[in-house]
Amino acid sequence: MTLLSFVLAKSVQFPFYSWLIDAMVAPTPASAFLHGAAMIEMGVYLLGRIIQFINTLPEICFTILAIPIVITCIICVLMYPIQTDAKKLLAYSTVNEVMTMYVRLAYAIINPTIGLKASTSYLISHAYLKGLGFLIVGVFGYVYGTHVMRNIKGLLLSTKLVTIGWISAILRLSGIPPFNLFFGKLYILTSVSKFANAIHLVPIFSMLISSCMFFIVSIKWLEKTVFSNSELTINRINIPSLMKYTIAALIVISLTSYLLSYNMISHITIYGGISV
Amino acid sequence: MNDKIKIMKISLYSLIVLSLLMITFTMYFHKITVSIGGLIFHIDNLSLPFIINAGLIGIAALVSSYKYMQLYEERTLKLPYLTLLFIFILTMMIIPMVRNWITFIFFWEVMTLLSYFLVIHDYKDSTVLNIGRNYFIIMHVLSTSALLLMFMFIRHSVGTYDFTYYSKLSDILLTLSLIGFGTKAGLFPLHFWLPQTHPVAPSPVSALLSGSMVKLGIYGLIRLITLMESSTPSWFSSLIFALAIMNIILAFIMYPLQKDVKKLFAWTTIGNIGWIMFMVASYAFGLENAVSIIGFYVLSHGLAKASVFILSGGVLYVYGTKDLNKVKGMIHSNKSLALLLSASILGLEGVPPSSLFLCKHDVVLKLLQVNLGLGIAVLINWVLDFHNIFSNYSRIYFC
């Protein structure tokens, strides 16, 4: 139980999610790293390791894990529509995505073989994606001087690369196919292999609901930022070429990372069956 | 210079679609199964008409886009229209070939995404954006989520995503499939996106949406039914019958009220989906050769509908309006357009020389086997529909 609360605090699930939103004052590359790679995923990693090594966990763990998942989902669904700051929207989506990873881990408690792999693949895909999202927001801050999405208009007219990056980042977060998170979402559906009772279906429904909600909100913002007329003409500010290359590389990686990670995760060994 | 690039793009894309059609025929007649990187593509009797339909309408849409898109030229829109259209056509041709639900849902979602970008091509108009957003949200929330859940249940009960024969499918699963595929196909309670979306999309795009994308919903449904070993429960077929009747009645009521050319044709799509759904239901009911009628109906209705939509784009191009009350005396001012439009409307309504006549005739014959009253009612509906549509159109020809 202590372990569980420690893990949840690190990776911003329900009782402990507020520090992440407050931490958004950090410079964007820092928060890109914070979200994408280092901090949050460590909690998932820890729990994944535990599941990998400890002999079959009791089923009650699933229920304990399911409760914060559902509450986090409700919070995310309620908070998405009122966000205007691009960084905060992404932060809430991180909370949500980590929640989806926990859904996987919860299923891993029941069936370690697939759930763990699904969680890891999702983690890898999500890392690139979130890095991309935050870099784009960083470019917003650089070019427009603001992260508030209401002030960013007519993106399609200004720069092609940033537009493609932003569209792909925001659509991908809601799980639209040509991008890797879609496969992650599919993989979790595969990982569900046992419906002993109705409670096993709860996490997956909450995942679907929250992703639909994020999708609706993101489509709204996509319209307002990309497809809107800009009243003030933007004098084309040159985006530094280093930033451009990073964004382009991240777009390519996030399109292909599923293929890379698929090979990696197929080598994960499950030790749970061996009595320790 | 710009025009030359456009022509080259259009011819390149049409050639690729055409060669894919050739490959389709080869694969079909020689019974070849292609496997690319573990993905299996195979074409059988059921999927062939859908692929031909998408390919032919796709070529027509690509070619007709060249002049039609001049309407949007002064608005300086930046979405890469032709490329998006091309990939949209490709996904629609690939969907009936796949043999795996995961690949199916992948291409299905790519198709939905691209159709969203095509519908909002005129994105500087805020109503277009609103309607496009509604369309995409409906598709994603109702269709995709329901299908994902359905595939999850299938995977759970069978153990694989590949197309295999299912001994028994639960009631929840059949309902989910009806929601998921029915949304795409425009079946009764979920038909409302069709008349909203078609008027705002560019005409070649609505030709593709109505001519072939909507049909893929039917493809998914009938594919699921063919994969079932035992017969479907009786409530399933009677529910589809009931919804199809609602489709037809609703379309019949809405025809005289329409002022927009494209809205009228969107409602005829809803009516015709009702006709096809009758065949799907009677196939689920146990009538064997309903599948071939569905294929024939899909092909002939798709082509007629595409020609009608592209010609309504022609009306917009010539007269600058889509309002049926404003276009007058077409037979004097533009003879060729009037001739083509009347020919394709007659084709759409199933007047004898057209192939849709044979299809509707077959549907009525089948329905007479299932239920005498239903068959006669559909027959009467056919005649009244024709009267409704043509009285709407006689004004714009002769006044």
XYZ file of C-alpha atoms in Angstrom:
675
model
C 0.000 0.000 0.000
C 2.815 2.405 0.898
C 4.560 1.395 -2.244
C 1.458 2.086 -4.253
C 1.026 5.565 -2.814
C 4.685 6.330 -3.477
C 4.316 5.268 -7.073
C 1.126 7.225 -7.552
C 2.668 10.388 -6.144
C 5.582 10.227 -8.512
C 3.430 9.736 -11.526
C 0.656 12.149 -10.755
C -2.377 9.991 -10.253
C -5.435 11.166 -8.421
C -4.579 12.232 -4.915
C -1.252 13.652 -5.944
C -1.697 15.197 -9.352
C -1.597 18.891 -8.572
C 2.173 19.321 -8.392
C 2.523 18.619 -12.071
C 0.145 21.362 -13.095
C 1.941 23.805 -10.830
C 5.300 22.748 -12.196
C 4.314 24.126 -15.571
C 6.108 27.379 -14.806
C 9.357 25.646 -15.722
C 10.912 26.409 -19.123
C 9.409 24.253 -21.866
C 12.373 22.015 -22.733
C 12.617 21.152 -19.065
C 8.963 20.249 -18.845
C 9.247 18.312 -22.095
C 11.860 16.163 -20.471
C 9.990 16.013 -17.198
C 6.874 14.719 -18.919
C 8.328 12.788 -21.772
C 11.042 10.782 -20.233
C 12.253 11.139 -16.779
C 9.986 11.751 -13.894
C 6.557 10.432 -14.524
C 7.501 7.276 -16.275
C 9.672 6.260 -13.343
C 6.564 5.470 -11.341
C 5.274 3.287 -14.118
C 8.667 1.659 -14.398
C 8.787 0.900 -10.688
C 5.359 -0.655 -10.595
C 6.126 -2.565 -13.773
C 9.282 -3.981 -12.195
C 7.329 -4.999 -9.126
C 4.765 -6.800 -11.207
C 7.518 -8.404 -13.232
C 9.257 -9.912 -10.215
C 6.685 -10.486 -7.548
C 4.750 -13.649 -7.739
C 1.182 -13.312 -8.849
C -0.338 -10.389 -7.035
C -3.688 -10.774 -5.314
C -6.626 -9.558 -7.289
C -7.462 -6.937 -4.700
C -4.530 -4.917 -6.080
C -6.481 -4.481 -9.284
C -9.368 -2.892 -7.440
C -7.057 -0.664 -5.425
C -5.389 0.506 -8.586
C -8.683 0.945 -10.399
C -10.056 3.492 -7.930
C -7.419 6.223 -8.498
C -7.564 5.473 -12.215
C -11.251 6.222 -12.381
C -10.981 9.340 -10.234
C -8.095 10.636 -12.348
C -10.171 10.027 -15.416
C -13.064 12.041 -14.018
C -10.764 14.914 -13.092
C -9.224 14.950 -16.549
C -12.579 14.896 -18.271
C -13.742 17.807 -16.157
C -10.565 19.829 -16.528
C -9.921 19.518 -20.267
C -12.580 21.907 -21.516
C -11.587 24.792 -19.273
C -7.908 24.870 -20.159
C -6.748 27.713 -22.323
C -3.035 27.405 -21.788
C -1.437 24.963 -24.199
C 1.043 23.811 -21.601
C -1.608 23.093 -19.026
C -3.711 21.189 -21.534
C -0.704 19.044 -22.321
C -0.038 18.602 -18.622
C -3.537 17.295 -18.035
C -3.160 15.031 -21.027
C 0.003 13.684 -19.423
C -1.955 12.904 -16.289
C -4.442 11.125 -18.478
C -1.891 9.226 -20.526
C -0.115 8.034 -17.429
C -3.493 6.919 -16.234
C -3.784 4.821 -19.388
C -0.425 3.288 -18.606
C -1.772 2.373 -15.216
C -4.773 0.785 -16.850
C -2.297 -1.440 -18.610
C -0.466 -2.190 -15.408
C -3.738 -2.972 -13.728
C -4.424 -5.527 -16.391
C -0.852 -6.695 -15.991
C -1.732 -7.668 -12.438
C -4.263 -10.056 -13.850
C -2.248 -11.177 -16.831
C 1.401 -10.110 -16.657
C 2.514 -11.280 -20.098
C 0.627 -8.855 -22.249
C -0.200 -6.031 -19.875
C 3.411 -5.288 -19.070
C 4.431 -5.206 -22.710
C 1.509 -2.980 -23.561
C 2.455 -0.597 -20.814
C 6.077 -0.402 -21.896
C 5.256 0.155 -25.542
C 2.814 2.856 -24.603
C 5.430 4.478 -22.407
C 7.946 4.643 -25.235
C 5.444 6.020 -27.742
C 4.130 8.551 -25.325
C 7.596 9.825 -24.462
C 8.432 10.937 -28.007
C 5.037 12.357 -28.494
C 4.975 14.431 -25.395
C 8.450 15.699 -26.140
C 7.186 16.850 -29.518
C 4.119 18.502 -28.038
C 6.100 20.491 -25.523
C 8.694 21.553 -28.060
C 5.947 22.896 -30.282
C 4.496 24.779 -27.362
C 7.982 26.099 -26.760
C 8.005 27.373 -30.320
C 4.656 29.044 -29.665
C 6.192 30.778 -26.726
C 9.170 31.805 -28.853
C 7.202 33.065 -31.814
C 3.969 34.363 -30.375
C 5.231 35.164 -26.915
C 2.365 33.295 -25.283
C 1.175 29.819 -24.446
C -2.470 30.820 -24.324
C -4.098 29.100 -27.246
C -6.699 31.801 -27.688
C -4.016 34.195 -28.845
C -2.492 31.855 -31.376
C -4.295 32.154 -34.654
C -3.823 31.348 -38.296
C -1.070 28.855 -37.697
C -1.611 27.305 -41.110
C -0.581 30.552 -42.727
C 2.630 31.029 -40.837
C 4.795 27.933 -40.740
C 4.305 24.557 -42.282
C 6.532 22.468 -40.076
C 5.165 23.755 -36.802
C 1.646 23.258 -38.106
C 2.256 19.658 -39.060
C 3.941 19.066 -35.736
C 1.123 20.625 -33.763
C -1.618 18.821 -35.681
C 0.137 15.493 -35.352
C 0.931 16.005 -31.678
C -2.555 16.949 -30.654
C -4.348 14.414 -32.825
C -2.028 11.682 -31.789
C -2.619 12.336 -28.138
C -6.238 11.545 -28.763
C -5.254 8.312 -30.457
C -5.835 8.888 -34.161
C -4.254 6.142 -36.256
C -1.311 6.976 -38.390
C 0.533 7.733 -35.195
C 1.900 5.402 -32.618
C -0.396 5.976 -29.641
C -3.185 4.393 -31.623
C -1.318 1.114 -31.613
C -0.735 1.536 -27.920
C -4.453 1.915 -27.386
C -5.127 -1.127 -29.504
C -2.581 -3.105 -27.592
C -4.339 -2.473 -24.337
C -7.560 -3.746 -25.822
C -5.634 -6.881 -26.656
C -4.287 -7.095 -23.151
C -7.730 -7.365 -21.657
C -8.095 -11.065 -21.481
C -10.225 -11.790 -18.516
C -13.567 -10.391 -17.484
C -14.266 -12.183 -14.283
C -16.630 -9.487 -13.164
C -17.854 -6.106 -14.263
C -15.152 -4.216 -12.406
C -12.582 -5.408 -14.897
C -14.302 -3.382 -17.561
C -14.325 -0.129 -15.598
C -10.748 1.024 -16.347
C -11.080 0.424 -20.050
C -14.306 2.378 -20.236
C -12.779 5.254 -18.329
C -9.860 5.202 -20.738
C -12.144 5.374 -23.752
C -14.254 8.145 -22.263
C -11.308 10.300 -21.341
C -9.655 9.840 -24.709
C -12.886 10.810 -26.450
C -13.107 13.894 -24.274
C -9.545 14.890 -25.058
C -10.308 14.343 -28.700
C -13.292 16.688 -28.623
C -11.367 19.405 -26.827
C -8.327 19.048 -29.026
C -10.391 19.301 -32.194
C -11.852 22.527 -30.866
C -8.439 23.998 -30.189
C -7.114 22.723 -33.472
C -9.760 24.734 -35.241
C -9.064 27.817 -33.218
C -5.328 27.718 -33.628
C -4.738 26.225 -37.038
C -7.751 26.958 -39.191
C -8.582 30.447 -37.995
C -8.002 33.790 -39.586
C -5.324 35.743 -37.892
C -6.349 39.325 -37.336
C -2.869 40.569 -36.749
C -0.452 39.661 -39.499
C 2.447 37.798 -38.059
C 5.723 39.104 -39.279
C 7.381 35.833 -40.024
C 9.738 35.238 -37.226
C 12.415 32.786 -38.193
C 12.361 29.697 -36.102
C 15.929 28.664 -35.335
C 16.998 25.802 -37.563
C 18.054 23.696 -34.591
C 14.493 23.790 -33.284
C 13.207 22.878 -36.724
C 15.413 19.840 -37.015
C 14.418 18.653 -33.576
C 10.747 18.934 -34.404
C 11.151 17.157 -37.741
C 13.121 14.346 -36.124
C 10.517 13.916 -33.401
C 7.696 13.757 -35.953
C 9.486 11.006 -37.839
C 10.371 9.104 -34.678
C 6.855 9.296 -33.321
C 5.523 7.898 -36.574
C 7.878 4.959 -36.526
C 8.627 4.329 -32.873
C 6.031 1.639 -32.612
C 8.000 -0.552 -34.962
C 11.157 0.041 -32.952
C 9.583 -0.529 -29.593
C 7.772 -3.607 -30.758
C 11.035 -5.454 -31.163
C 12.260 -4.276 -27.805
C 9.244 -5.240 -25.790
C 9.000 -8.680 -27.265
C 12.140 -9.502 -25.285
C 10.694 -8.617 -21.895
C 10.790 -11.641 -19.648
C 8.182 -12.270 -17.031
C 9.572 -13.659 -13.817
C 6.266 -13.742 -12.034
C 5.749 -17.420 -12.552
C 8.956 -18.389 -10.778
C 8.629 -18.603 -7.034
C 11.164 -16.278 -5.472
C 2.855 26.683 -64.250
C 0.701 25.978 -61.242
C -1.938 24.447 -63.511
C 0.625 22.171 -65.102
C 1.692 20.817 -61.728
C -1.955 20.265 -60.856
C -2.608 18.336 -64.081
C 0.492 16.231 -63.543
C -0.552 15.449 -59.983
C -4.076 14.512 -61.024
C -2.898 12.241 -63.833
C -0.289 10.600 -61.630
C -2.793 9.924 -58.858
C -5.443 8.635 -61.268
C -2.892 6.344 -62.884
C -1.963 4.909 -59.501
C -5.618 4.334 -58.631
C -6.171 2.755 -62.036
C -3.223 0.416 -61.614
C -4.492 -0.538 -58.181
C -7.796 -1.416 -59.854
C -5.903 -3.595 -62.329
C -4.095 -5.295 -59.460
C -7.466 -5.824 -57.822
C -8.837 -7.592 -60.887
C -5.752 -9.757 -61.166
C -5.925 -10.671 -57.515
C -9.596 -11.477 -57.823
C -9.557 -13.581 -60.961
C -6.421 -15.529 -60.113
C -7.328 -15.831 -56.437
C -3.996 -14.393 -55.303
C -3.409 -13.632 -51.654
C -0.812 -10.935 -51.134
C 1.098 -10.733 -47.898
C 3.093 -7.594 -47.126
C 4.986 -7.601 -43.863
C 2.579 -10.026 -42.233
C -0.518 -8.173 -43.428
C -2.701 -10.322 -45.626
C -4.682 -8.852 -48.503
C -7.245 -10.950 -50.252
C -10.199 -10.154 -52.489
C -13.354 -12.213 -52.639
C -16.826 -11.824 -54.101
C -17.965 -9.601 -51.286
C -15.150 -7.072 -51.363
C -14.751 -6.722 -55.132
C -17.682 -4.332 -55.838
C -16.648 -2.058 -52.983
C -13.097 -1.747 -54.326
C -14.225 -1.119 -57.907
C -16.718 1.410 -56.625
C -14.107 3.340 -54.642
C -11.580 3.236 -57.488
C -13.925 4.427 -60.229
C -15.477 7.180 -58.149
C -12.002 8.144 -56.991
C -10.757 8.652 -60.540
C -13.891 10.634 -61.384
C -13.455 12.801 -58.295
C -9.774 13.433 -59.008
C -10.437 14.459 -62.601
C -13.415 16.634 -61.779
C -11.485 18.387 -59.012
C -9.281 20.149 -61.524
C -11.853 22.680 -62.697
C -14.063 22.573 -59.659
C -11.322 23.636 -57.290
C -11.000 26.944 -59.138
C -14.034 27.991 -57.115
C -11.842 28.069 -54.047
C -8.832 29.655 -55.668
C -9.208 33.224 -54.501
C -9.583 32.122 -50.887
C -5.933 31.023 -50.686
C -6.557 27.819 -48.805
C -3.520 25.924 -47.737
C -4.668 22.353 -47.194
C -3.062 19.999 -49.749
C -6.376 18.982 -51.311
C -5.264 16.620 -54.060
C -2.842 14.641 -51.931
C -5.391 14.215 -49.141
C -8.008 13.129 -51.693
C -5.609 10.592 -53.181
C -4.755 8.992 -49.835
C -8.462 8.997 -48.944
C -9.227 7.007 -52.089
C -6.381 4.599 -51.411
C -7.559 3.847 -47.877
C -11.071 3.222 -49.138
C -9.738 0.769 -51.700
C -7.589 -1.026 -49.138
C -10.256 -1.441 -46.442
C -12.218 -4.201 -48.252
C -8.977 -6.068 -48.998
C -7.714 -6.575 -45.470
C -8.257 -9.764 -43.560
C -7.691 -8.583 -40.022
C -9.814 -6.376 -37.784
C -6.804 -4.406 -36.519
C -5.686 -3.433 -39.996
C -9.299 -2.733 -40.784
C -9.738 -0.270 -37.928
C -6.372 1.343 -38.713
C -7.310 2.173 -42.302
C -10.831 2.994 -41.159
C -9.506 5.675 -38.837
C -7.064 7.056 -41.390
C -10.015 7.321 -43.746
C -12.065 9.218 -41.168
C -9.213 11.599 -40.409
C -8.649 12.383 -44.083
C -12.356 12.811 -44.729
C -12.402 15.354 -41.902
C -9.615 17.359 -43.517
C -11.389 17.147 -46.869
C -14.745 18.243 -45.468
C -13.219 21.310 -43.852
C -11.334 22.240 -46.999
C -13.032 25.640 -46.972
C -11.846 26.251 -43.437
C -12.090 30.015 -43.442
C -15.854 29.721 -43.092
C -16.756 29.089 -39.464
C -19.916 27.066 -40.220
C -17.821 24.658 -42.268
C -15.503 24.211 -39.317
C -18.409 23.604 -36.958
C -20.005 21.005 -39.191
C -16.677 19.326 -39.821
C -16.020 19.148 -36.102
C -19.442 17.666 -35.424
C -18.854 15.102 -38.133
C -15.459 14.068 -36.825
C -16.615 13.886 -33.215
C -19.641 11.777 -34.132
C -17.448 9.462 -36.137
C -14.800 9.144 -33.492
C -17.014 8.856 -30.437
C -19.761 6.662 -31.840
C -18.208 4.719 -34.669
C -14.613 4.185 -33.644
C -15.156 3.652 -29.940
C -17.949 1.174 -30.581
C -15.842 -0.690 -33.118
C -12.806 -0.795 -30.834
C -14.903 -2.253 -28.039
C -16.433 -4.719 -30.453
C -13.047 -5.908 -31.675
C -11.928 -6.218 -28.082
C -14.867 -8.497 -27.335
C -14.229 -10.508 -30.490
C -10.574 -10.897 -29.531
C -11.644 -11.955 -26.096
C -14.042 -14.613 -27.247
C -12.148 -15.955 -30.268
C -8.538 -15.226 -29.386
C -7.484 -13.590 -32.635
C -8.134 -10.449 -34.637
C -7.998 -12.256 -37.970
C -11.149 -12.979 -39.920
C -12.253 -16.405 -38.809
C -15.628 -17.991 -38.470
C -17.370 -17.195 -35.223
C -19.588 -19.801 -33.726
C -21.605 -17.395 -31.642
C -21.549 -13.664 -31.128
C -23.167 -12.123 -28.102
C -25.986 -9.596 -28.241
C -23.829 -6.759 -26.917
C -21.391 -7.345 -29.714
C -24.035 -7.239 -32.411
C -25.442 -4.022 -30.966
C -21.973 -2.474 -30.913
C -21.422 -3.468 -34.520
C -24.743 -1.932 -35.466
C -23.775 1.343 -33.769
C -20.251 1.377 -35.148
C -20.987 0.480 -38.743
C -24.436 2.069 -38.741
C -22.991 5.479 -37.910
C -20.760 5.312 -40.928
C -23.496 3.978 -43.143
C -26.104 6.512 -42.025
C -28.581 4.076 -40.524
C -31.631 5.659 -38.944
C -30.915 7.185 -35.555
C -27.369 8.047 -36.577
C -28.017 9.343 -40.074
C -28.079 13.038 -39.193
C -24.471 13.787 -40.081
C -25.061 13.070 -43.774
C -27.267 16.029 -44.741
C -25.130 18.350 -42.627
C -21.792 17.318 -44.000
C -22.504 17.040 -47.703
C -23.420 20.638 -48.508
C -20.247 22.069 -46.984
C -17.789 19.617 -48.492
C -16.410 20.207 -51.998
C -18.515 18.303 -54.559
C -15.939 15.639 -55.539
C -15.453 14.960 -51.848
C -19.166 14.522 -51.245
C -19.265 12.210 -54.240
C -16.676 10.060 -52.508
C -18.281 10.333 -49.073
C -21.702 9.365 -50.299
C -20.667 7.096 -53.121
C -18.169 4.922 -51.378
C -17.317 5.830 -47.773
C -20.885 5.311 -46.585
C -20.919 1.940 -48.342
C -17.968 0.765 -46.304
C -20.184 0.804 -43.227
C -22.383 -1.694 -45.026
C -19.304 -3.664 -46.009
C -18.230 -3.985 -42.382
C -21.669 -5.083 -41.265
C -22.106 -7.672 -43.987
C -18.564 -8.948 -43.496
C -19.348 -9.557 -39.849
C -22.525 -11.416 -40.788
C -20.745 -13.606 -43.347
C -18.195 -14.579 -40.722
C -20.854 -16.037 -38.450
C -21.275 -19.735 -38.680
C -24.683 -20.017 -37.142
C -27.504 -17.738 -38.175
C -27.892 -14.413 -36.431
C -30.548 -14.030 -33.743
C -33.902 -13.003 -35.149
C -34.032 -9.683 -33.288
C -30.943 -8.559 -35.179
C -32.477 -8.864 -38.628
C -35.828 -7.468 -37.538
C -34.071 -4.497 -35.913
C -32.220 -3.759 -39.147
C -35.514 -4.077 -41.048
C -37.162 -1.596 -38.697
C -34.300 0.913 -38.899
C -34.196 0.607 -42.690
C -37.917 1.303 -42.892
C -37.350 4.397 -40.740
C -34.594 5.466 -43.134
C -36.871 5.193 -46.120
C -39.813 6.940 -44.499
C -37.661 9.774 -43.205
C -36.020 10.296 -46.582
C -39.418 10.251 -48.267
C -40.700 12.967 -45.930
C -37.612 15.114 -46.319
C -37.342 15.171 -50.137
C -39.924 17.911 -50.841
C -38.541 20.151 -48.077
C -35.039 20.469 -49.453
C -33.810 23.618 -51.133
C -30.156 22.741 -51.373
C -29.155 20.495 -54.284
C -26.588 18.590 -52.284
C -28.795 18.221 -49.228
C -31.444 16.622 -51.417
C -28.927 14.116 -52.706
C -27.691 13.441 -49.189
C -31.243 12.466 -48.276
C -31.459 10.174 -51.299
C -28.344 8.489 -49.954
C -30.163 7.885 -46.692
C -33.119 6.426 -48.567
C -30.907 4.145 -50.640
C -29.005 3.013 -47.575
C -32.413 1.891 -46.341
C -32.795 -0.201 -49.508
C -29.379 -1.781 -49.093
C -30.045 -2.399 -45.411
C -33.130 -4.380 -46.414
C -30.819 -6.725 -48.246
C -28.389 -6.878 -45.320
C -31.282 -7.728 -43.037
C -32.636 -10.399 -45.352
C -29.133 -11.845 -45.608
C -29.017 -11.991 -41.825
C -32.483 -13.479 -42.049
C -31.107 -16.332 -44.126
C -31.616 -15.502 -47.800
C -28.450 -16.680 -49.497
C -27.850 -14.701 -52.674
C -28.548 -11.347 -51.043
C -24.788 -10.662 -51.046
C -24.552 -10.482 -54.823
C -27.522 -8.107 -54.936
C -25.821 -5.917 -52.334
C -22.637 -5.818 -54.390
C -24.502 -4.893 -57.544
C -26.613 -2.307 -55.743
C -23.577 -0.721 -54.095
C -21.748 -0.429 -57.382
C -24.622 1.020 -59.381
C -25.839 3.328 -56.644
C -22.313 4.499 -55.903
C -21.665 5.435 -59.515
C -25.051 7.137 -59.961
C -24.642 9.042 -56.722
C -21.112 10.138 -57.561
C -22.202 11.427 -60.956
C -25.089 13.300 -59.371
C -22.841 14.929 -56.790
C -20.185 15.884 -59.306
C -22.927 17.382 -61.496
C -24.325 19.339 -58.569
C -20.802 20.692 -58.300
C -21.280 21.586 -61.962
C -24.480 23.449 -61.085
C -22.554 25.349 -58.437
C -19.788 26.088 -60.931
C -22.130 27.343 -63.643
C -24.796 29.165 -61.659
C -22.847 30.063 -58.532
C -25.585 28.735 -56.248
C -26.815 25.459 -54.833
C -30.332 26.732 -54.186
C -32.935 24.815 -56.168
C -35.278 27.798 -56.250
C -32.725 30.102 -57.834
C -31.560 27.887 -60.669
C -34.082 28.236 -63.453
C -34.436 27.304 -67.087
C -31.420 25.085 -67.256
C -32.649 23.519 -70.460
C -32.292 26.867 -72.206
C -29.115 28.159 -70.645
C -26.982 25.052 -70.351
C -28.157 22.134 -72.422
C -25.361 19.671 -71.748
C -25.549 20.107 -67.996
C -29.330 19.680 -68.073
C -29.023 16.526 -70.148
C -26.353 14.986 -67.934
C -28.121 15.922 -64.723
C -31.463 14.526 -65.830
C -29.807 11.351 -67.081
C -28.020 10.768 -63.802
C -31.094 11.570 -61.713
C -33.093 9.086 -63.773
C -30.292 6.610 -63.196
C -30.341 7.308 -59.493
C -34.080 6.770 -59.260
C -33.977 3.443 -61.045
C -35.663 4.205 -64.349
C -35.367 1.181 -66.672
C -32.247 1.520 -68.802
C -30.145 2.151 -65.709
C -28.617 -0.638 -63.697
C -30.198 0.620 -60.490
C -33.534 -0.445 -61.956
C -32.401 -4.049 -61.983
C -31.083 -3.745 -58.443
C -34.261 -2.229 -57.061
C -36.241 -4.845 -58.947
C -34.187 -7.587 -57.287
C -34.570 -6.000 -53.862
C -38.338 -5.863 -54.261
C -38.439 -9.500 -55.387
C -36.393 -10.545 -52.360
C -38.570 -8.559 -50.000
C -41.683 -10.165 -51.434
C -40.196 -13.469 -50.313
C -39.610 -12.171 -46.817
C -42.806 -10.266 -46.246
C -45.501 -9.474 -48.781
C -46.639 -6.195 -47.225
C -43.115 -4.900 -46.891
C -42.361 -5.636 -50.545
C -45.455 -3.827 -51.771
C -44.790 -0.864 -49.480
C -41.233 -0.558 -50.806
C -42.523 -0.765 -54.373
C -44.940 2.090 -53.731
C -42.173 4.044 -52.049
C -40.002 3.636 -55.145
C -42.614 5.244 -57.371
C -43.413 8.047 -54.937
C -39.736 8.820 -54.436
C -39.294 9.186 -58.122
C -42.212 11.572 -58.279
C -40.898 13.626 -55.359
C -37.405 14.016 -56.697
C -38.458 14.743 -60.217
C -41.049 17.317 -59.270
C -38.274 19.032 -57.328
C -36.128 19.054 -60.427
C -38.641 19.877 -63.143
C -38.683 23.439 -61.845
C -35.036 24.016 -62.490
C -35.254 22.576 -65.973
C -38.263 24.186 -67.505
C -39.166 27.404 -65.679
